[in-house]
Every structure is written in C-alpha cells, then in structure tokens.
Tab-separated table of C-alpha atoms and ligand atoms in Angstrom:
chain	number	residue	atom	x	y	z
U	1	MET	CA	94.931	250.611	155.070
U	2	THR	CA	95.100	254.582	154.431
U	3	ASP	CA	97.348	254.561	157.938
U	4	ILE	CA	99.493	251.516	157.441
U	5	LYS	CA	99.901	253.065	153.893
U	6	LYS	CA	101.070	256.223	154.860
U	7	LEU	CA	103.375	255.130	157.377
U	8	ASP	CA	104.896	252.727	155.122
U	9	GLN	CA	104.996	255.510	152.132
U	10	GLU	CA	106.821	257.729	154.770
U	11	TYR	CA	109.191	255.641	156.608
U	12	VAL	CA	109.840	252.484	154.389
U	13	ALA	CA	112.369	252.373	151.534
U	14	SER	CA	110.592	252.788	148.252
U	15	THR	CA	112.135	249.691	146.531
U	16	TYR	CA	108.803	248.211	145.955
U	17	ALA	CA	105.688	248.985	144.045
U	18	ARG	CA	103.069	247.864	146.707
U	19	PHE	CA	99.309	246.709	145.525
U	20	PRO	CA	96.873	248.697	147.586
U	21	LEU	CA	96.365	245.842	150.052
U	22	ALA	CA	97.665	245.135	153.435
U	23	ILE	CA	97.231	241.575	154.425
U	24	VAL	CA	96.146	241.212	158.231
U	25	SER	CA	95.782	237.667	158.563
U	26	GLY	CA	95.599	234.552	156.343
U	27	LYS	CA	94.882	230.456	156.512
U	28	GLY	CA	95.996	228.300	154.210
U	29	SER	CA	95.528	229.846	150.678
U	30	LEU	CA	93.142	232.765	151.883
U	31	ALA	CA	94.198	235.909	152.857
U	32	TYR	CA	92.487	238.539	154.890
U	33	ASP	CA	92.574	242.185	154.940
U	34	GLU	CA	91.379	244.500	157.538
U	35	ASN	CA	87.980	244.930	156.594
U	36	GLY	CA	87.509	240.918	156.864
U	37	GLU	CA	87.555	240.758	152.973
U	38	GLU	CA	88.807	237.308	151.518
U	39	TYR	CA	91.762	236.730	148.834
U	40	ILE	CA	92.688	233.467	147.077
U	41	ASP	CA	96.405	233.735	146.789
U	42	MET	CA	97.571	232.299	143.736
U	43	GLY	CA	101.204	233.516	144.470
U	44	SER	CA	102.112	232.530	148.039
U	45	GLY	CA	104.224	235.066	148.997
U	46	ILE	CA	106.350	234.647	145.892
U	47	ALA	CA	106.776	230.702	146.336
U	48	VAL	CA	107.382	230.988	149.874
U	49	ASN	CA	104.428	229.960	152.038
U	50	LEU	CA	104.787	226.631	150.444
U	51	PHE	CA	101.362	224.983	152.336
U	52	GLY	CA	99.999	228.643	152.668
U	53	TYR	CA	99.391	231.065	155.596
U	54	CYS	CA	99.852	229.848	159.145
U	55	ASP	CA	99.806	226.258	157.938
U	56	ASP	CA	99.084	223.754	161.278
U	57	VAL	CA	101.819	221.351	160.931
U	58	TRP	CA	104.472	223.889	159.877
U	59	SER	CA	103.603	226.361	162.838
U	60	GLU	CA	103.983	223.671	165.120
U	61	ALA	CA	106.947	222.587	164.452
U	62	VAL	CA	108.462	226.266	164.695
U	63	SER	CA	106.625	226.957	167.800
U	64	LYS	CA	107.757	223.883	169.779
U	65	GLN	CA	111.640	224.856	168.405
U	66	LEU	CA	110.916	228.470	169.767
U	67	THR	CA	109.902	227.655	172.968
U	68	ALA	CA	113.164	225.477	173.462
U	69	VAL	CA	115.936	227.015	171.813
U	70	GLN	CA	115.564	230.197	168.944
U	71	HIS	CA	118.929	230.921	168.293
U	72	THR	CA	122.695	229.695	169.485
U	73	SER	CA	125.207	230.801	166.769
U	74	ASN	CA	127.055	228.459	164.238
U	75	LEU	CA	129.804	227.948	167.022
U	76	TYR	CA	127.385	225.197	168.475
U	77	TYR	CA	125.466	222.611	167.437
U	78	THR	CA	121.635	222.099	167.486
U	79	GLY	CA	119.498	219.277	166.513
U	80	PRO	CA	117.208	220.793	163.562
U	81	CYS	CA	120.393	222.069	161.551
U	82	ALA	CA	121.872	218.983	161.473
U	83	LYS	CA	118.731	216.849	160.717
U	84	LEU	CA	117.523	219.132	157.970
U	85	ALA	CA	120.913	218.936	156.539
U	86	GLU	CA	120.968	215.406	156.741
U	87	GLN	CA	117.516	214.863	154.981
U	88	LEU	CA	118.310	217.444	152.151
U	89	CYS	CA	121.495	215.051	151.238
U	90	LEU	CA	119.370	211.831	151.695
U	91	LYS	CA	116.512	212.933	149.296
U	92	THR	CA	118.789	214.593	146.629
U	93	GLY	CA	122.435	213.115	146.938
U	94	MET	CA	124.430	216.085	147.618
U	95	LYS	CA	127.070	215.676	150.197
U	96	LYS	CA	126.879	218.791	152.277
U	97	VAL	CA	124.973	222.103	152.657
U	98	PHE	CA	125.882	225.663	153.897
U	99	TYR	CA	122.934	227.410	155.507
U	100	CYS	CA	122.483	231.288	155.314
U	101	ASN	CA	119.052	233.395	155.043
U	102	SER	CA	118.042	234.193	151.630
U	103	GLY	CA	118.211	233.052	147.764
U	104	ALA	CA	120.442	235.435	147.034
U	105	GLU	CA	123.323	234.642	149.737
U	106	ALA	CA	122.914	230.608	148.633
U	107	ASN	CA	123.962	232.113	145.114
U	108	GLU	CA	126.702	233.717	146.397
U	109	CYS	CA	128.007	230.927	148.308
U	110	ALA	CA	127.750	228.710	145.107
U	111	ILE	CA	129.716	231.031	143.184
U	112	LYS	CA	132.510	231.164	145.851
U	113	ALA	CA	132.404	227.436	145.577
U	114	ALA	CA	132.406	227.132	142.054
U	115	ARG	CA	135.208	229.752	142.136
U	116	LYS	CA	137.471	228.154	144.601
U	117	TYR	CA	137.275	224.727	143.004
U	118	ALA	CA	137.827	226.156	139.716
U	119	ALA	CA	141.262	228.105	140.973
U	120	GLU	CA	142.374	225.094	142.585
U	121	THR	CA	141.811	222.865	140.126
U	122	LYS	CA	142.553	224.595	136.661
U	123	GLY	CA	144.118	227.824	138.024
U	124	PRO	CA	143.141	231.186	139.674
U	125	GLU	CA	142.562	232.693	136.321
U	126	TYR	CA	139.555	230.138	135.731
U	127	THR	CA	137.060	232.642	137.228
U	128	THR	CA	134.059	233.143	134.442
U	129	ILE	CA	130.671	232.043	135.309
U	130	ILE	CA	128.164	231.685	132.631
U	131	THR	CA	124.726	232.397	133.365
U	132	LEU	CA	121.757	232.942	130.858
U	133	LYS	CA	120.069	235.972	129.211
U	134	ASN	CA	116.441	236.561	131.147
U	135	SER	CA	117.934	234.678	134.481
U	136	PHE	CA	117.111	235.924	137.703
U	137	HIS	CA	119.770	235.072	140.686
U	138	GLY	CA	119.439	237.831	143.036
U	139	ARG	CA	119.730	241.290	144.307
U	140	THR	CA	123.716	241.592	145.628
U	141	LEU	CA	126.230	243.243	143.664
U	142	THR	CA	127.471	239.574	142.679
U	143	THR	CA	124.293	237.848	142.067
U	144	LEU	CA	122.934	241.031	140.175
U	145	ALA	CA	125.959	240.550	137.702
U	146	ALA	CA	124.838	236.857	137.607
U	147	THR	CA	121.529	238.105	136.494
U	148	GLY	CA	121.080	238.131	132.648
U	149	GLN	CA	118.848	241.082	132.661
U	150	ASP	CA	120.419	244.322	131.753
U	151	HIS	CA	117.955	246.669	133.403
U	152	PHE	CA	118.445	245.552	136.443
U	153	HIS	CA	122.173	246.381	136.073
U	154	GLU	CA	122.040	250.387	135.295
U	155	LEU	CA	123.453	252.798	137.846
U	156	PHE	CA	124.378	249.893	140.186
U	157	GLN	CA	128.001	249.681	137.964
U	158	PRO	CA	130.551	248.403	138.736
U	159	LEU	CA	129.016	244.938	139.236
U	160	THR	CA	131.312	241.956	140.376
U	161	PRO	CA	133.251	241.009	137.325
U	162	GLY	CA	133.516	237.592	135.675
U	163	PHE	CA	129.845	237.026	134.537
U	164	VAL	CA	128.640	236.271	130.753
U	165	HIS	CA	125.364	235.635	129.668
U	166	ALA	CA	124.520	233.174	127.068
U	167	ASP	CA	121.444	232.418	125.164
U	168	ALA	CA	119.101	229.681	126.597
U	169	ASP	CA	118.751	226.633	124.653
U	170	ASP	CA	121.289	227.251	122.247
U	171	CYS	CA	123.853	224.742	122.563
U	172	GLU	CA	126.561	225.586	120.308
U	173	GLY	CA	126.397	229.106	121.539
U	174	LEU	CA	127.162	227.737	124.787
U	175	GLU	CA	130.232	225.670	124.260
U	176	GLN	CA	131.392	228.386	122.460
U	177	MET	CA	131.109	230.566	125.443
U	178	VAL	CA	132.938	227.636	127.692
U	179	LYS	CA	135.875	227.931	125.072
U	180	GLU	CA	136.254	231.833	124.807
U	181	ASN	CA	136.567	232.071	128.472
U	182	LYS	CA	138.564	230.799	131.419
U	183	THR	CA	135.161	229.058	132.790
U	184	ALA	CA	134.601	227.868	136.123
U	185	ALA	CA	130.868	227.537	135.964
U	186	ILE	CA	127.859	227.343	134.278
U	187	MET	CA	124.868	228.506	136.480
U	188	ILE	CA	121.357	228.173	135.436
U	189	GLU	CA	117.743	227.876	136.561
U	190	CYS	CA	116.053	224.738	135.111
U	191	VAL	CA	112.755	226.937	135.371
U	192	GLN	CA	113.457	230.740	135.098
U	193	GLY	CA	111.050	232.286	137.026
U	194	GLU	CA	111.374	236.357	137.582
U	195	GLY	CA	112.814	236.630	133.940
U	196	GLY	CA	109.334	234.628	132.048
U	197	VAL	CA	108.497	231.626	134.156
U	198	ARG	CA	110.463	229.333	130.949
U	199	ALA	CA	111.607	225.902	131.533
U	200	LEU	CA	114.756	224.789	129.721
U	201	SER	CA	114.639	221.948	127.035
U	202	GLN	CA	115.532	218.621	127.695
U	203	GLU	CA	118.365	219.251	125.155
U	204	PHE	CA	119.808	221.982	126.181
U	205	VAL	CA	119.960	220.568	129.857
U	206	SER	CA	121.565	217.245	128.407
U	207	CYS	CA	124.278	219.713	126.558
U	208	ILE	CA	124.757	221.296	129.829
U	209	ALA	CA	125.380	218.000	131.669
U	210	LYS	CA	127.690	217.071	128.836
U	211	LEU	CA	130.014	220.192	129.097
U	212	GLN	CA	129.865	219.482	132.737
U	213	LYS	CA	131.820	216.423	131.848
U	214	GLU	CA	133.923	217.454	129.220
U	215	TYR	CA	135.227	220.714	130.492
U	216	ASP	CA	135.095	219.735	134.654
U	217	LEU	CA	132.641	222.433	135.109
U	218	VAL	CA	130.781	223.187	138.123
U	219	ILE	CA	127.214	223.068	137.491
U	220	ILE	CA	125.255	225.518	139.616
U	221	ASP	CA	121.519	225.016	139.586
U	222	ASP	CA	119.687	227.932	140.892
U	223	GLU	CA	116.312	226.575	142.529
U	224	VAL	CA	115.522	229.232	144.791
U	225	GLN	CA	112.001	229.620	143.384
U	226	ALA	CA	111.815	226.178	141.122
U	227	GLY	CA	112.590	224.065	144.245
U	228	ASN	CA	111.119	222.156	146.622
U	229	GLY	CA	108.246	220.686	145.000
U	230	ARG	CA	107.289	223.290	142.886
U	231	THR	CA	107.677	221.772	139.881
U	232	GLY	CA	106.296	218.171	140.734
U	233	LYS	CA	109.613	216.677	141.901
U	234	LEU	CA	111.507	217.772	144.990
U	235	TYR	CA	114.080	219.912	143.085
U	236	ALA	CA	113.492	220.658	139.306
U	237	TYR	CA	116.329	219.320	137.917
U	238	MET	CA	114.981	216.121	138.814
U	239	ASN	CA	112.635	216.529	135.564
U	240	TYR	CA	115.777	216.623	133.621
U	241	ASP	CA	118.876	214.400	132.743
U	242	LEU	CA	121.403	216.135	135.039
U	243	VAL	CA	123.440	215.890	138.355
U	244	PRO	CA	124.137	219.731	139.637
U	245	ASP	CA	127.158	220.155	141.501
U	246	VAL	CA	125.671	222.782	143.540
U	247	VAL	CA	122.131	223.471	144.012
U	248	THR	CA	120.518	226.435	145.399
U	249	THR	CA	117.177	226.966	147.123
U	250	ALA	CA	115.473	229.365	149.652
U	251	LYS	CA	112.122	230.764	149.151
U	252	GLY	CA	109.489	227.781	149.974
U	253	LEU	CA	111.951	225.542	151.990
U	254	GLY	CA	111.036	227.575	155.001
U	255	GLY	CA	107.194	227.847	154.186
U	256	GLY	CA	107.682	231.468	155.433
U	257	LEU	CA	110.770	232.276	157.370
U	258	PRO	CA	113.862	233.257	156.025
U	259	ILE	CA	116.394	230.245	154.956
U	260	GLY	CA	118.892	229.938	152.223
U	261	VAL	CA	120.736	226.630	151.512
U	262	THR	CA	123.544	225.634	149.017
U	263	MET	CA	123.806	222.142	148.669
U	264	LEU	CA	127.121	220.956	147.675
U	265	GLY	CA	127.896	218.045	145.228
U	266	GLU	CA	130.462	215.400	145.619
U	267	LYS	CA	132.846	217.463	143.638
U	268	VAL	CA	132.860	220.265	145.667
U	269	GLN	CA	131.696	218.729	149.068
U	270	ASN	CA	135.213	219.486	150.773
U	271	ILE	CA	135.816	222.578	148.908
U	272	PHE	CA	135.309	224.912	151.927
U	273	LYS	CA	137.414	225.133	155.403
U	274	PRO	CA	136.539	226.992	158.152
U	275	GLY	CA	136.412	230.686	157.844
U	276	ASP	CA	135.726	230.201	153.791
U	277	ASN	CA	132.288	231.540	154.248
U	278	GLY	CA	129.666	231.919	157.415
U	279	SER	CA	126.145	233.596	158.209
U	280	THR	CA	125.341	234.706	161.666
U	281	PHE	CA	121.481	233.569	161.224
U	282	GLY	CA	122.270	230.456	159.196
U	283	GLY	CA	120.818	227.134	160.294
U	284	ASN	CA	118.751	228.862	162.749
U	285	PRO	CA	116.918	226.192	164.401
U	286	ALA	CA	113.496	227.550	164.872
U	287	VAL	CA	113.627	228.082	160.649
U	288	CYS	CA	114.819	224.507	160.113
U	289	ALA	CA	112.705	222.843	162.491
U	290	GLY	CA	109.978	224.410	160.259
U	291	ALA	CA	111.878	223.368	157.232
U	292	LEU	CA	112.424	220.004	158.211
U	293	SER	CA	108.429	219.303	158.450
U	294	ASN	CA	107.905	221.004	155.190
U	295	ILE	CA	110.283	218.900	153.372
U	296	ALA	CA	108.958	215.136	155.113
U	297	ARG	CA	105.715	216.588	153.577
U	298	LEU	CA	106.933	216.503	150.005
U	299	ASP	CA	105.824	212.664	149.029
U	300	ASP	CA	104.687	211.312	145.759
U	301	ALA	CA	101.133	211.607	146.890
U	302	LEU	CA	101.487	215.681	147.440
U	303	MET	CA	103.567	215.683	143.998
U	304	ALA	CA	100.886	214.023	142.100
U	305	ASP	CA	98.199	216.345	143.660
U	306	VAL	CA	100.708	219.134	142.556
U	307	MET	CA	100.543	217.903	139.191
U	308	LYS	CA	96.882	217.636	138.823
U	309	LYS	CA	96.453	220.825	139.733
U	310	SER	CA	99.466	222.117	137.461
U	311	GLU	CA	97.328	220.395	134.323
U	312	TYR	CA	94.278	221.845	135.201
U	313	LEU	CA	95.362	225.212	135.212
U	314	PHE	CA	97.645	224.256	131.857
U	315	GLU	CA	94.404	223.296	130.197
U	316	THR	CA	92.246	226.191	131.328
U	317	PHE	CA	94.688	228.754	130.269
U	318	LYS	CA	95.864	226.756	126.947
U	319	ASN	CA	91.998	226.583	125.658
U	320	SER	CA	91.392	230.597	126.310
U	321	GLU	CA	91.008	232.903	123.060
U	322	ASN	CA	92.928	235.365	125.256
U	323	VAL	CA	95.845	233.569	126.143
U	324	LYS	CA	99.035	233.382	123.655
U	325	GLN	CA	100.865	230.954	125.821
U	326	VAL	CA	101.347	229.263	128.527
U	327	SER	CA	104.529	227.973	130.190
U	328	GLY	CA	106.471	226.587	133.228
U	329	MET	CA	105.983	223.569	134.895
U	330	GLY	CA	104.274	222.128	137.919
U	331	LEU	CA	102.796	224.800	140.007
U	332	MET	CA	105.156	227.470	138.726
U	333	ILE	CA	102.856	229.224	135.587
U	334	GLY	CA	103.319	232.050	133.258
U	335	ILE	CA	100.539	233.024	131.012
U	336	GLU	CA	101.002	235.406	128.830
U	337	PRO	CA	98.046	237.652	127.138
U	338	VAL	CA	97.619	237.863	123.348
U	339	ARG	CA	96.458	241.618	123.992
U	340	GLY	CA	97.238	243.704	127.244
U	341	LYS	CA	99.528	244.165	130.042
U	342	ALA	CA	100.165	241.523	132.720
U	343	GLY	CA	100.567	243.912	134.996
U	344	ASP	CA	97.155	245.663	134.386
U	345	ILE	CA	95.649	241.574	134.241
U	346	VAL	CA	97.087	241.070	137.766
U	347	LYS	CA	95.697	244.623	139.115
U	348	LEU	CA	91.875	243.412	138.100
U	349	CYS	CA	92.246	240.063	139.364
U	350	LEU	CA	93.217	241.841	142.728
U	351	GLN	CA	89.948	244.223	142.461
U	352	ASN	CA	88.296	240.610	142.146
U	353	HIS	CA	89.865	238.998	145.272
U	354	VAL	CA	92.813	237.202	143.316
U	355	MET	CA	96.297	237.345	144.276
U	356	ALA	CA	98.606	236.872	141.207
U	357	LEU	CA	101.955	237.996	140.095
U	358	THR	CA	103.829	239.196	137.105
U	359	ALA	CA	106.618	237.923	135.407
U	360	GLY	CA	109.221	238.898	132.533
U	361	GLY	CA	107.983	238.712	128.939
U	362	ASN	CA	104.367	240.337	129.840
U	363	LYS	CA	103.285	236.894	131.900
U	364	VAL	CA	101.064	236.723	134.724
U	365	ARG	CA	102.861	234.449	137.175
U	366	LEU	CA	100.980	232.089	139.297
U	367	LEU	CA	102.969	230.232	142.230
U	368	PRO	CA	100.048	229.273	144.516
U	369	ALA	CA	100.599	227.446	147.701
U	370	LEU	CA	101.325	223.206	146.854
U	371	ASN	CA	98.282	222.191	148.924
U	372	ILE	CA	95.752	224.878	147.612
U	373	PRO	CA	92.551	223.053	147.282
U	374	MET	CA	91.341	222.097	144.038
U	375	GLU	CA	87.968	224.006	144.373
U	376	LEU	CA	90.125	227.366	145.241
U	377	VAL	CA	92.046	226.337	142.036
U	378	GLU	CA	88.956	226.429	140.083
U	379	LYS	CA	87.713	229.788	141.432
U	380	ALA	CA	90.888	231.912	140.782
U	381	ALA	CA	91.217	230.501	137.588
U	382	ALA	CA	87.838	231.535	136.326
U	383	VAL	CA	88.761	234.861	137.685
U	384	ILE	CA	92.146	235.290	136.004
U	385	LYS	CA	90.247	234.424	132.832
U	386	ASP	CA	88.032	236.616	132.988
U	387	ALA	CA	90.595	239.320	133.665
U	388	PHE	CA	92.568	238.326	130.771
U	389	ALA	CA	89.249	238.781	128.505
U	390	GLU	CA	88.515	241.952	130.341
U	391	ILE	CA	91.825	243.829	129.948
U	392	GLY	CA	92.176	242.287	126.320
U	393	GLU	CA	89.150	243.524	124.866
U	394	ASN	CA	90.039	247.135	126.379
U	395	ALA	CA	93.792	246.654	125.101
N	401	PLP	C1	113.891	235.087	144.395
N	401	PLP	C2	115.123	234.544	143.787
N	401	PLP	C3	116.663	234.749	144.077
N	401	PLP	C4	116.734	235.871	145.241
N	401	PLP	O1	116.256	235.309	146.483
N	401	PLP	P1	116.109	236.321	147.708
N	401	PLP	O2	115.670	235.483	148.847
N	401	PLP	O3	115.184	237.578	147.278
N	401	PLP	O4	117.642	236.825	147.738
N	401	PLP	C5	117.223	234.178	143.462
N	401	PLP	N1	117.017	233.384	142.407
N	401	PLP	C6	115.773	233.123	142.170
N	401	PLP	C7	115.859	231.790	141.290
N	401	PLP	C8	114.426	233.588	142.759
N	401	PLP	O5	113.632	233.457	142.091
C-alpha cells in the first residue's frame, strides 16, 4: 500500500482524493486489499461493476471476444457492436445508437444531436439547452457547462455557451425558461446521482413530456448512472410517463470496461450524417460483447430482486434515528445524516470494511452491484447504520 500510494501520489495527477485502500482483487461484491483483507463493496466502482468484480458470465463474454478480435476501428463492421445496438433499440424503442467511451462523451453527442435538430427544424439561433440545478453531466468543458452546479465551473471559464439551469420540480419556472430562450432541448437525469441522489417527481417529468410536444423540444435523458437496471427498470425513464428523444448511458453498461452510448429516438434518428461525429474506440467489440451479455441478464426476475434489496435498504435507513432522509430509487440510494458529515461516515465505513460513496447534499450514496447477495446487503447495512450512529454522536 505505502509503495503504491507513494508512486501514485508522485506520478498521477492529483485530481482525485483517494481513500487509503489499494484493491488487488475482487469477486462479486467482495474486494480484497494486498493483505487479503475483505471489503463489501456498496459502490461498485461508481455504478460500473454491474455484476460485481470479475463476474464469470461477463468475463467469459469479454475474453471470448478478446481472443477473436479486440479492435477494428469504425471503418469496418463487427458483430458485437451491431448486436448490442439491436438489443438496446429493441428493449427501449430507440431507433439508432452512437457509441463512444464515457458518459461525458455520450452527453456531448446528445447535445450535438439536439443542436443539429433544432438548427434544421427551427433555425440556427435555437441553441439553448436547459438542464437542472444539482445535475451532473460530465467533466468536458461542454458537459461541465451542462452540469448545474456552480462549484464545478469556477476557474474553467469560458465554458461552452448556451446552457441555462432550471429548478427541478418547478414546471412553471421551466416553461418560462423555455419561452425566454431559443430553446433546443431539455436535458435531465430522471434520478439525479452525483448531485444528491434525487428522483424527479412524476408531475415534473410529465410536465417535461408536455413541453416536449408543445415546443418540439429534444428531451435528453442522461442515464449514465441511473440506467441499466439500477432503478429496477432497464432505464430510469421507464418509471415515468416520458419517452425521451435521446437517452445516454455509460457506467454500468460495460460492467467495468469503458463504453458510452447515445440512443437516438424517432425524432432525431437520422440527424447524423457521415462525419458528424465519431470515436476511435467507440463500439469496441470486446466491450460490446460484455455489454451484450449484461443487457441480456437484466430481466424481470433480476429487476424484482433489485427492488427487494432496495426496499430492505430504504426500510432499514428510514427507520434509523440518525437518518434525516433516504432518497433515490432502486439500488441508487442517498442517505442524509441528522448530524455529522457524510464524508466522515463513509471513511468510518471503510475502516469497518464497507465501501460506500458520498453525493451532494451531504448524502451517503449506495450503488451496489445489482446481483449483490442479500446477506452482504444486510451485513453492509448494519455497518453503515453503526457508522451513522457513531459519527452522529460525536458531531
Ligand atoms: C458519471 C456521470 C457522467 C459522466 O460520465 P463519465 O464516464 O465519467 O464521463 C455523466 N452523467 C451522469 C449522470 C453521471 O453519473
């Protein structure tokens, strides 16, 4: 640990505040450090390891493709790329898929699609994209501009122009903003992650659906974190009365390898022409083979199991005297302490061998693998509950 930590601190750019833990191996929802100490992972690499560490089915799908062909460039066809696109479209009703390598890139593509659609149908001055306060859409200069949290913007000016931020769950305010601007699109996370693990209200999402029709807006739904079964449905919008025009996803889809996807609905399905966008690694066959096997496993039985574990966690924390509020959906859960800092609670959890995350609004954030065994959920929940009590007492 000390050697790894020293090397890392000397040579890796200091953009991360790492926990004092080096993970050398893992299986399912258990991770191990170099002393063989075991940890229950309630964060799954920030919603990435969909079926935990080194899941057998996923590993085999990736390995098989790795020894056949690992990359071709997008100048040629590959099976996994085409088959994954088919499955995503069949299961969502979206019409076409663009592949890239991260959530930010998937959102960049969505923004390009929306701007091009608005330019062609309404005029080139229709460039404004409305996003929500406390949203998180990525770290590139454009997706930072989209991100509705000022503290990310400082010192990186000028950001890409054309983004304004509306209050979540304020329908009138949103419509006013649509009218005041030359609006191309509204971009949302149905369940906000990084910004505080908050599910939008049904009424607000229905309001967005109404504006979508009335103003012919492109509705971009960022499901980089909430997508791929995490909320108990394949995509989070399926919990709402909304059919987005563009759905972006990344994190969990690849199960631990980088992939980003921009799904284009009927309205914008033919917006891109050759040369309008591209990605060298996008649609990588090994990554797509893993994603294809992941998507096939997100069936009703697994979703019911996700909801069972979700209910257990919601109940456990709702009924705890040290918890002010539990928010989120499915296995995307935010827990706000009555007293003390979420960061301190997460540190204490790690000392007690449970890996958890934080989110905006002083929340402890849980994003476990979808197949985490109930027994580990119970064990981890007990440790986290104790940490809330201990930190609360000393605050
Ligand atoms: C993580 C995240 C992103 C950014 O994804 P990267 O792969 O880190 O670029 C964008 N949107 C949401 C909702 C996210 O949670």
